[in-house]
Phi, psi and omega in degrees: 000312180297321179296321180295316178298320180294319180293323177294319180296319179296319179296319180297315181293321181296318178295318181297317179297322183288338186248012181265116172053054172271143188271147181219140172261122186244146176284162175234183180290345180250116179304137179093343177246127183228167176261155168246133185227148170242120185250137173239116181261149178235117177278122184271337181282135180278148174298161005283151181263155183288350180221167176303152183305319182298321180290319179298312180297317179297319179294322178295315180299316180298315180298317182289323176299313180296318180296316180294322179294322181298323182271326184290331182291351176260359185264144179273121180294343177285344178244073187295324182298316179294319178299320178297317180296313184296311181293320180297315179294324181292316182285341181286349180291151178284137179228166181226141169280143181283056179255175179232105001284162181293149176253120184264141181207164174219176184204160173229156181215157169245132186242139180205180177240137174289159182308317180296321179290323176297319178295321178295320178296317179298318179294321179296315180296320178297319178294321179295320178295317178298318180294322179297317178297316179299315181295317181296315180296319179295318179295319178298317179297318180297313181296319180294318180294319179296319179295320180293315185282355174287348178262118183306320181296320179293322178296318179294320178298320177299320182294320181290329183286354180298155174294138178062028178294134181259110182294340180278352181241044179296144179290157175296108187302315186292320188270326186257305184297314180298321181294315180294318179298325179297322178297316179292327181295333180279350179292133178223126173299164183304320184284356178249006181269061181252173179299321181297316180293323177295321178296319177298320180296316178297315180296320179298315179296322180296312181294324180291341180283357178242087185285340183290137182299322181295318178296315180299318181298321178294318181295315180292328177294317177296321179296317179296319179295320179295319177295322179293321178294330178277010179061047174235068186298328181296315178291324178298321179295321178295319178294321177297323177297324176295321177300313180296323179295319178292325179295320180290329182278349183291133182294153179297142179086357179284145181272000000 
């Protein structure tokens, strides 16, 4: 009996020594940059074990290496705190070796970056910041240019400002400039692609489909009346001002 207790104690200690703070190199979400981890496993099943202690310890280490790699390869090395939480919580779950009877174990780990990996992360972040600034400036320039060229007069001015522009060969304003400006007018940044902006676009196209002054005056009058019925007097007043503006712009003798 004493011999059996002693052999169990020796097996327990041998497993504990084999599974205390073994090192692992883990992948990250960025190829070439990895984590370094020290894992300590705890076997919960009491001896005797179904296999020699060395085999049990080796199987536990292999399982934990594979398990840690599966979760670490989705972690960003630039966010080390989150990677530590995610990997630590994942390894803390209870697992079993497919032995008969099964051997149950859990683990804890410390996660860090080696100096070379820290330098690689710093270089990566610096490159991302430079690229972000370049992208933002390019997007701002694109949006500003699109907004400017959505106005036919501005588009024509750009055309005239070209080097060696021939004033005697101006483009057909109605057919070319208006068409090109219309394409730019349809441009919408991501933050403006909402239902409200789409509704404004539909309404603009609808109103533009009635070129006659009398028709426009009727449409704006109906729009103002609808806003007034919806208890939006401020908007109704703005719509009424548009009605008055179209009336003033109507040529003399128009019906």
